[in-house]
Short mmCIF file of C-alpha atoms and ligand atoms in Angstrom, two decimals:
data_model
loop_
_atom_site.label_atom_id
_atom_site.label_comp_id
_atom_site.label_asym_id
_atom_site.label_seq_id
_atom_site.Cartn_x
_atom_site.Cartn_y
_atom_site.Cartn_z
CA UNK A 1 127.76 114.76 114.06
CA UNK A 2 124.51 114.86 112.24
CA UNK A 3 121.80 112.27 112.90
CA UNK A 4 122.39 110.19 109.65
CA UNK A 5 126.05 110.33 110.32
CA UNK A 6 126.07 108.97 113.80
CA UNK A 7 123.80 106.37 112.28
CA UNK A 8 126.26 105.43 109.59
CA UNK A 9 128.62 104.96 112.22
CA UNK A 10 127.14 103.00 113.88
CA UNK A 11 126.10 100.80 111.57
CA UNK A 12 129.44 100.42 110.09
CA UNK A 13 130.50 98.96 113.70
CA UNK A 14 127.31 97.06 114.44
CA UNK A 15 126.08 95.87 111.40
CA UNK A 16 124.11 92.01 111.73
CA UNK A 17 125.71 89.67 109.38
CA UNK A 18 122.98 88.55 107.66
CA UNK A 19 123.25 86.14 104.81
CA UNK A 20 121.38 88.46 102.42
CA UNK A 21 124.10 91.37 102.99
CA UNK A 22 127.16 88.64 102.26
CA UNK A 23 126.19 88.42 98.32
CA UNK A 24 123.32 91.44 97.90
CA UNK A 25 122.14 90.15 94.64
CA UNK A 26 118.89 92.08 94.06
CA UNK A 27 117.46 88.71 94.03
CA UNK A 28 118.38 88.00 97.58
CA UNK A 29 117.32 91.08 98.79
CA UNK A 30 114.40 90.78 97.22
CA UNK A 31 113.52 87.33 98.68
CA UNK A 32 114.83 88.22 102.17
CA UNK A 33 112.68 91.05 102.10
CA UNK A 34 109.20 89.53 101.35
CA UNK A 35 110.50 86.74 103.86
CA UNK A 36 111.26 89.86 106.58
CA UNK A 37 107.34 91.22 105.90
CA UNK A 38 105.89 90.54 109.99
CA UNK A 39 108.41 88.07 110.69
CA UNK A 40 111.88 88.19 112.87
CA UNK A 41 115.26 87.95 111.18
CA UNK A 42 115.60 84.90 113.54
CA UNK A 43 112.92 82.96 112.54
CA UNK A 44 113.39 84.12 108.40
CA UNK A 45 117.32 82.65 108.53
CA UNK A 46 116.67 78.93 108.31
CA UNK A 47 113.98 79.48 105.62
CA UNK A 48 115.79 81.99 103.63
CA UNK A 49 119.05 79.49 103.85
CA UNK A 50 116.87 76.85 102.63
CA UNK A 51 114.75 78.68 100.02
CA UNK A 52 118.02 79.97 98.28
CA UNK A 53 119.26 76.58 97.90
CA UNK A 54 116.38 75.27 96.21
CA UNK A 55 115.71 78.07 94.13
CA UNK A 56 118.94 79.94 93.91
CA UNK A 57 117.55 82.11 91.26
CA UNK A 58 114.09 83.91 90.01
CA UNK A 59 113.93 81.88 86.85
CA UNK A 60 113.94 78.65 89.19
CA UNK A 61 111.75 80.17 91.41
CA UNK A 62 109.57 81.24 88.63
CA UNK A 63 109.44 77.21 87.26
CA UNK A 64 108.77 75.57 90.09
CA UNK A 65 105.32 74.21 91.30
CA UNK A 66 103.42 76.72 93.80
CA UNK A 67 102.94 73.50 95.97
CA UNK A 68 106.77 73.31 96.44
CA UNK A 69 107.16 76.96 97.07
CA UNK A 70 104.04 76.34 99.78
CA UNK A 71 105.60 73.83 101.30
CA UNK A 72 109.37 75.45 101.62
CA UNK A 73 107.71 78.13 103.31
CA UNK A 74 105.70 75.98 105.41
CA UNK A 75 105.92 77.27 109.45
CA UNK A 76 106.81 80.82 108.33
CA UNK A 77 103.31 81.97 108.31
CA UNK A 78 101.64 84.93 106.21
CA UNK A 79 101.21 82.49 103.30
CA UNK A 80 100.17 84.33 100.38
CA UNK A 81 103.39 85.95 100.55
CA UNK A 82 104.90 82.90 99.19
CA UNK A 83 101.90 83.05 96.20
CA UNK A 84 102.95 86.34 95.58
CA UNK A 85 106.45 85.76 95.38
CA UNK A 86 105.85 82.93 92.99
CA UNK A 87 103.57 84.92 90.95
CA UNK A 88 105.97 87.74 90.98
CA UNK A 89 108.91 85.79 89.57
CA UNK A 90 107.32 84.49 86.69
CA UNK A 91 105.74 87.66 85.83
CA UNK A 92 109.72 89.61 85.89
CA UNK A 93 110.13 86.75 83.92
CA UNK A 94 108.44 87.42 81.15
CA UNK A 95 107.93 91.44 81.71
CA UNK A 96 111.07 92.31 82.76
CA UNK A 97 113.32 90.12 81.06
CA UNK A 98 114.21 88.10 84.28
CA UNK A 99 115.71 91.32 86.02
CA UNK A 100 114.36 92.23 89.41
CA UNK A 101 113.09 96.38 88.79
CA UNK A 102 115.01 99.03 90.23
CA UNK A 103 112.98 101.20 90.79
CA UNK A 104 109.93 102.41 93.50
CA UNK A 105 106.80 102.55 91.06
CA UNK A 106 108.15 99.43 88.95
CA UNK A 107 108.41 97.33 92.40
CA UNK A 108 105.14 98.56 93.48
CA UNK A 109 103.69 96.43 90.51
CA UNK A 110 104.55 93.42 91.49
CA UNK A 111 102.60 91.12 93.62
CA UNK A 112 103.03 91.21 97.15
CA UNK A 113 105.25 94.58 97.15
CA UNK A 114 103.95 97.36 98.54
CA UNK A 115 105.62 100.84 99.70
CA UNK A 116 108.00 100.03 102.10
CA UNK A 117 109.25 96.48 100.47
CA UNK A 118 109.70 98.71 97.15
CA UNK A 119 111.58 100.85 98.75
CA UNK A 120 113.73 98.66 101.23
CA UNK A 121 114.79 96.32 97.80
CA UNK A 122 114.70 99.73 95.70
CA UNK A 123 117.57 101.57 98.09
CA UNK A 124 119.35 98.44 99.11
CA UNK A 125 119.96 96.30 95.92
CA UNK A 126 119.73 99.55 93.32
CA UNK A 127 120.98 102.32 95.43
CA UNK A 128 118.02 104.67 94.73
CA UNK A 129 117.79 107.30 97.55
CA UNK A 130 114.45 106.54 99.11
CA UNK A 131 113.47 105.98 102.54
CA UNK A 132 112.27 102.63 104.07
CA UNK A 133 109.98 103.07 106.96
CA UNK A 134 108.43 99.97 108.44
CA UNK A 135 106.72 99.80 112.04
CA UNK A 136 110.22 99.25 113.85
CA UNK A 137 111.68 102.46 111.91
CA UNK A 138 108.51 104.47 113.34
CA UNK A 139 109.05 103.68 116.43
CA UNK A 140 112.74 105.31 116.34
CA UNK A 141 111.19 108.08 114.52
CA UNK A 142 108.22 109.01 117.32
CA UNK A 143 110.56 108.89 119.61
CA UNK A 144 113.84 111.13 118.15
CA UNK A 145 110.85 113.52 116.82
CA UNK A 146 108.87 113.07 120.13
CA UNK A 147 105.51 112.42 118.29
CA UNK A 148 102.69 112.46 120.09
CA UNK A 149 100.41 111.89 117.06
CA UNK A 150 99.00 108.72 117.64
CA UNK A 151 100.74 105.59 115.37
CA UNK A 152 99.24 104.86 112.55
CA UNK A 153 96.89 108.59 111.86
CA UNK A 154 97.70 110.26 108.98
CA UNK A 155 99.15 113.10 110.42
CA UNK A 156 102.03 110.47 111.94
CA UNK A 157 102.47 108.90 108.49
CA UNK A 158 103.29 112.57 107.35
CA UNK A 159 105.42 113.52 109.24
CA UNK A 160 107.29 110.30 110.08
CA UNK A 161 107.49 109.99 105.87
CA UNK A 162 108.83 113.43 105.33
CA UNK A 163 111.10 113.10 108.28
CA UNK A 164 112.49 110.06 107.06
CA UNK A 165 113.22 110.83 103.54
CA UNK A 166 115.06 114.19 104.69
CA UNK A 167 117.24 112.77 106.66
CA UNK A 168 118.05 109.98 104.09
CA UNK A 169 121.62 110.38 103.21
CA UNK A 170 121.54 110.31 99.17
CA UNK A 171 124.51 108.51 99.02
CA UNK A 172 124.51 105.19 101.26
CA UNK A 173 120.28 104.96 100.87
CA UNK A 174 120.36 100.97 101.45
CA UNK A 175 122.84 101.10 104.44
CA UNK A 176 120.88 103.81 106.32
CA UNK A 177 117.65 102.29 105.66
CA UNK A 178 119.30 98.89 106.90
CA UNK A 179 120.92 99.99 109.84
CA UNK A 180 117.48 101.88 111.20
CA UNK A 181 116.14 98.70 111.26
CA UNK A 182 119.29 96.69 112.71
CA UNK A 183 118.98 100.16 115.36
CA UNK A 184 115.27 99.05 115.76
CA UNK A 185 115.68 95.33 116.10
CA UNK A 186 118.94 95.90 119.02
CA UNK A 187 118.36 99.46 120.60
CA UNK A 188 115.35 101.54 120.23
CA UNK A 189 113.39 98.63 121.22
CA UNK A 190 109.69 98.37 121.91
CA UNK A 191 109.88 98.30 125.34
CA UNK A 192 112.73 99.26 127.65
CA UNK A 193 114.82 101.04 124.48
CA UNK A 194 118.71 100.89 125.45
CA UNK A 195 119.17 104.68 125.12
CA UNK A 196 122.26 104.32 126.64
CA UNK A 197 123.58 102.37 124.29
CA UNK A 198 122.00 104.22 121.11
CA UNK A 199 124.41 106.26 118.64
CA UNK A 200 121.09 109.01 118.47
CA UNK A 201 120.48 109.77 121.94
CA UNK A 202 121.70 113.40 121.42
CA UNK A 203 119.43 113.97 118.59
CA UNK A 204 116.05 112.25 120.64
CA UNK A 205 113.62 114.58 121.90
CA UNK A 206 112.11 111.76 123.04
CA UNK A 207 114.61 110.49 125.71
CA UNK A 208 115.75 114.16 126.78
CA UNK A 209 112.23 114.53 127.56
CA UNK A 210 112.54 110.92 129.07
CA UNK A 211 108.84 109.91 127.46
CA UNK A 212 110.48 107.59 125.21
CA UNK A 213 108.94 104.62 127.12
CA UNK A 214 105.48 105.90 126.24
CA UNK A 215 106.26 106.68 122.61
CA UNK A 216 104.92 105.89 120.23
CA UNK A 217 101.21 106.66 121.34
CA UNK A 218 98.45 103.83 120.83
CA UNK A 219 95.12 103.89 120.01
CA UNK A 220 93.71 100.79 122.34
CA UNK A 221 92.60 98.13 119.38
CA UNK A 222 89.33 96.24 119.57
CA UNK A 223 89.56 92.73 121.42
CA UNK A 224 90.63 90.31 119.09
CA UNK A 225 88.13 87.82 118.38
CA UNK A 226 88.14 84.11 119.41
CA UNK A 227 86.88 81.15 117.26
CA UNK A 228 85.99 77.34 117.85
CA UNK A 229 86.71 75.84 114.84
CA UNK A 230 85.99 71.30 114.63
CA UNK A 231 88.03 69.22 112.18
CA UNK A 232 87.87 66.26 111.29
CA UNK A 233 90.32 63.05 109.78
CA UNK A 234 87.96 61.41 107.80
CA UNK A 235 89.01 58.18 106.95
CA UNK A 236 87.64 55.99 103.92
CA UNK A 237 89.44 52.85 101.76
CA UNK A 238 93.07 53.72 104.12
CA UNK A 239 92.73 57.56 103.06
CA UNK A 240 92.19 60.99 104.67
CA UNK A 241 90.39 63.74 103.54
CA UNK A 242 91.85 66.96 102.85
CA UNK A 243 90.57 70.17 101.50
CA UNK A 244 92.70 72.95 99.69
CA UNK A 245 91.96 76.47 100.37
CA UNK A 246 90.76 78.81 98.23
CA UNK A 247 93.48 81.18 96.70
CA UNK A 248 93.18 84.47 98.65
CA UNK A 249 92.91 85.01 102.63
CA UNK A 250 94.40 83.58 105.24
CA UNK A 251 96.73 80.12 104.71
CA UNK A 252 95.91 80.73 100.83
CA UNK A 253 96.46 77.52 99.03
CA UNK A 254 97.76 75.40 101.63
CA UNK A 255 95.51 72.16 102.73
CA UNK A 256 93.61 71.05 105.95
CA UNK A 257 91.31 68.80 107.76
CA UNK A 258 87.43 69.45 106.41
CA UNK A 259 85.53 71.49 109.27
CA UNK A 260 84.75 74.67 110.27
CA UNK A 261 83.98 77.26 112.66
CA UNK A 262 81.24 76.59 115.64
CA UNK A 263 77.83 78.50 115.08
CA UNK A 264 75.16 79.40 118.04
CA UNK A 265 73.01 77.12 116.42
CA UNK A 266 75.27 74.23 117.55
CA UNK A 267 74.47 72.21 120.54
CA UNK A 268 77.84 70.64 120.91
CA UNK A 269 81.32 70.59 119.50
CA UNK A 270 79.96 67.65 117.37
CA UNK A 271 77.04 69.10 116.39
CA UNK A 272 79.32 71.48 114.89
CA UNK A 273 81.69 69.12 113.65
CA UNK A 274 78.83 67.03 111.83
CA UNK A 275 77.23 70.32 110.23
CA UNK A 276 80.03 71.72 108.86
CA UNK A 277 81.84 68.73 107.28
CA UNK A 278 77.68 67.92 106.08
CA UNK A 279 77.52 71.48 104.48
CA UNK A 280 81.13 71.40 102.92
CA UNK A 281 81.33 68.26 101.65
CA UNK A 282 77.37 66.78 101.34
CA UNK A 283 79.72 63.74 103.46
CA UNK A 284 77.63 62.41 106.52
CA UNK A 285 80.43 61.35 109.37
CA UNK A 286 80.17 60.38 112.48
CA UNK A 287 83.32 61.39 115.11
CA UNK A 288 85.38 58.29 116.65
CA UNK A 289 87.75 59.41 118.98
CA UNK A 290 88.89 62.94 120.01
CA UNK A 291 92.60 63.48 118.70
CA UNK A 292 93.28 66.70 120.57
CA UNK A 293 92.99 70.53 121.06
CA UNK A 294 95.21 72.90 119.22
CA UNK A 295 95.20 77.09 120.06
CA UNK A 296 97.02 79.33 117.49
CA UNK A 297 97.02 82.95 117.03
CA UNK A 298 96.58 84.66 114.00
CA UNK A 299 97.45 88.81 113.61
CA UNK A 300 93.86 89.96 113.79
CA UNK A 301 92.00 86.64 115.41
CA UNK A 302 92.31 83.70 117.41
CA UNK A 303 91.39 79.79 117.12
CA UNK A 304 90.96 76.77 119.07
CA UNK A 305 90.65 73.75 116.95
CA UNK A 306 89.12 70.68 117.95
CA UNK A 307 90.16 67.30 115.98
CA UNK A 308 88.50 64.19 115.80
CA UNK A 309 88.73 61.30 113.83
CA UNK A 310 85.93 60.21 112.15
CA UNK A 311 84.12 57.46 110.05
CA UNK A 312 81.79 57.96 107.48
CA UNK A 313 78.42 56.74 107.60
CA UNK A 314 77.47 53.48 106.24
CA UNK A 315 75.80 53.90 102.63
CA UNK A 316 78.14 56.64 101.06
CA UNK A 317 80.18 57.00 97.51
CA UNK A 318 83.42 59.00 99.06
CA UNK A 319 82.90 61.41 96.46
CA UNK A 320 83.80 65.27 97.26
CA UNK A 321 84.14 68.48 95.63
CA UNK A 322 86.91 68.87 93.72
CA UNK A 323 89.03 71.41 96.15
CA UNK A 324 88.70 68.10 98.15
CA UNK A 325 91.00 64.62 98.01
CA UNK A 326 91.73 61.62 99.43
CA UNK A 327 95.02 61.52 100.71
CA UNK A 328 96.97 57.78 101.46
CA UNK A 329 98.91 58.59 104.92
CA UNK A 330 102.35 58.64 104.49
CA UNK A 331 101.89 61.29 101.33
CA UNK A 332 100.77 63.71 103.83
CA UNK A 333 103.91 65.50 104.67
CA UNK A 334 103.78 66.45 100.61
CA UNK A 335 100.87 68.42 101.00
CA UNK A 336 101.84 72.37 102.09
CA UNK A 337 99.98 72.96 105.36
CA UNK A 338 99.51 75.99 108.26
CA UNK A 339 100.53 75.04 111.39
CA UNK A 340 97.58 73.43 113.33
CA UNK A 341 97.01 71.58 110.22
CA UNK A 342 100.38 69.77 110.43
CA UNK A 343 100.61 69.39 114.23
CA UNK A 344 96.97 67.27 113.47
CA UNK A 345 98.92 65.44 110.41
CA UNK A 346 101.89 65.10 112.87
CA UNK A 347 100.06 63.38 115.80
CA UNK A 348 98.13 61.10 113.75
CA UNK A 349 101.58 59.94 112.12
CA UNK A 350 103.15 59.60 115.10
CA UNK A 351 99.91 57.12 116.19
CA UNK A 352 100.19 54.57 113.32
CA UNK A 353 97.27 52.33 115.06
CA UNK A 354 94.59 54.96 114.56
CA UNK A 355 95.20 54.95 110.71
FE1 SF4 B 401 115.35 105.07 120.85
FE2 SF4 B 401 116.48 105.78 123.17
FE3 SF4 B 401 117.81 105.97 120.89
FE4 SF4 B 401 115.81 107.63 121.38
S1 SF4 B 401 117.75 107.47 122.51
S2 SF4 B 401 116.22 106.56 119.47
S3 SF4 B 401 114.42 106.28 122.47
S4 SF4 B 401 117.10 104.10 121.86
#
């Protein structure tokens, strides 16, 4: 049996029932797919579930406030994937008469799509014959080709690409690419792949060779890097301060606590604290009461926020720029968030006598 047949096979046996696969609308796939972009199917069921019921199609999606779309997709992380997809829908909307493209180099147009997405929604919703290759599909691929380019150079990407879209059985595109990834996701895994168990192991050079375990090859990264970061809940007149983000980079468009990231120049947490919310806001505070420490990781750095409340000093108009605003307490759960932001919004709810 060939390598895309025993791969069919398989799949046909061991498919996932994912909600997206029960009704394939192109829309679906298209949403489950920019959900799927760095994120587990586990953790993208709930929200898809969730975001299909409260925009069941892409001329709802397209009409709805980017503020509701932030804060449906609140806890998935990668925000300006939901941007994009908002952006997106109203933009098939009016260019492509409300139908989802079928094609590669029509997808690739669209905001937030790039090559693989394309080509994922491309081979499973349309049927075009092109290959979907995402990190979890290169790993199968090093391994059954016994690469030992390292991941990621371009001679990997070459041959890994022109592997992939050989093998690609013309007629069932969508259910090959999708069950290389459901083969990724269950068998080939990352570490300790179940080659017993896998439906290729006759075609992998990489397990009769029994290097699998050290395939793919990686280049060591750098060290990530590791901020302090000080916030603060400003309170003035019963409200809290919060700033919206600017509308590219990282947690795009949601909202926060005003601070900023620790400097040399800083003698102290506070100091920090104090210069940052000075610089950002031309607000003089002064902090009243730690509210905690909160870690989170993000793909290419890490933070540890500090929180403290914090009272303004005596003498001041609470006026702020205008990607600032006072907030009254209870209407923060309305305001789309990242997650340290809302475990900070979460613990000063749940401590009504410090508001
Ligand atoms: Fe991966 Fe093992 Fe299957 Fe090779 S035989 S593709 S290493 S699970």
């Amino acid at each position: 049996m060939s390598f895309s047949q025993a791969v069919l096979t398989w799949y046909d046996k061991n498919a996932r029932q994912l909600p997206w696969r029960s009704f394939p609308s192109p829309y679906r796939v298209w949403v489950s797919e920019i959900m799927l972009q760095q994120t587990r199917v586990e953790t993208v069921l709930p929200y898809f579930e969730r975001f299909i019921t409260r925009f069941p199609s892409l001329e709802v999606l397209a009409a709805a406030s980017q503020e509701e779309v932030l804060r449906l997709w609140e806890g998935l992380g990668y925000y300006s994937r939901a941007g994009n997809l908002h952006k997106a829908a109203q933009q098939m909307l009016l260019m492509h008469a409300g139908q989802i493209p079928s094609i590669v180099t029509e997808l690739e147009r669209l905001p937030g799509i790039g090559g693989y997405t394309a080509a994922a929604i491309a081979s499973i919703a349309f049927g075009e014959p092109v290959a979907a290759v995402d990190g979890n599909i290169k790993r199968i691929y090093a391994r059954v080709l016994a690469l030992i380019e390292p991941y990621g150079s371009v001679r990997f990407e070459k041959v890994v690409g022109d592997h992939a879209q050989t093998v690609l059985p013309p007629d069932r595109p969508g259910d090959f690419n999708q069950a290389l990834m459901d083969l990724g996701a269950n068998v080939c895994l990352s570490r300790q792949p179940l080659c017993k168990a896998c439906p290729v192991m006759e075609h992998c050079l990489g397990f009769q060779s029994s290097i699998q375990n050290e395939l793919p090859v990686r280049i060591k990264k750098a060290p990530v890097p590791h901020y302090q970061v000080c916030v603060a809940v400003i309170q003035s007149h019963g409200k809290i301060l919060l700033c919206k983000r600017g509308s590219s980079g990282v947690l795009a468009g949601l909202w926060e606590f005003p601070g900023g990231k620790c400097e040399q120049k800083d003698n102290s947490l506070e100091d920090c604290l104090v210069r940052e919310v000075l610089e950002k806001t031309r607000l003089e505070i002064s902090p009243d009461g730690k509210i905690g420490v909160f870690k989170h990781a993000y793909t290419h750095f890490k933070i540890t926020v500090h929180a403290w409340h914090a009272k303004l000093l005596p003498g001041q108009l609470p006026e702020v720029p205008e990607n600032y605003c006072w907030v009254s307490p209870p209407d923060l759960a309305d305001y789309p968030m990242g997650k340290v932001a809302r475990k900070i919004s979460d613990s000063i709810a749940g401590n009504s006598t410090l508001l």
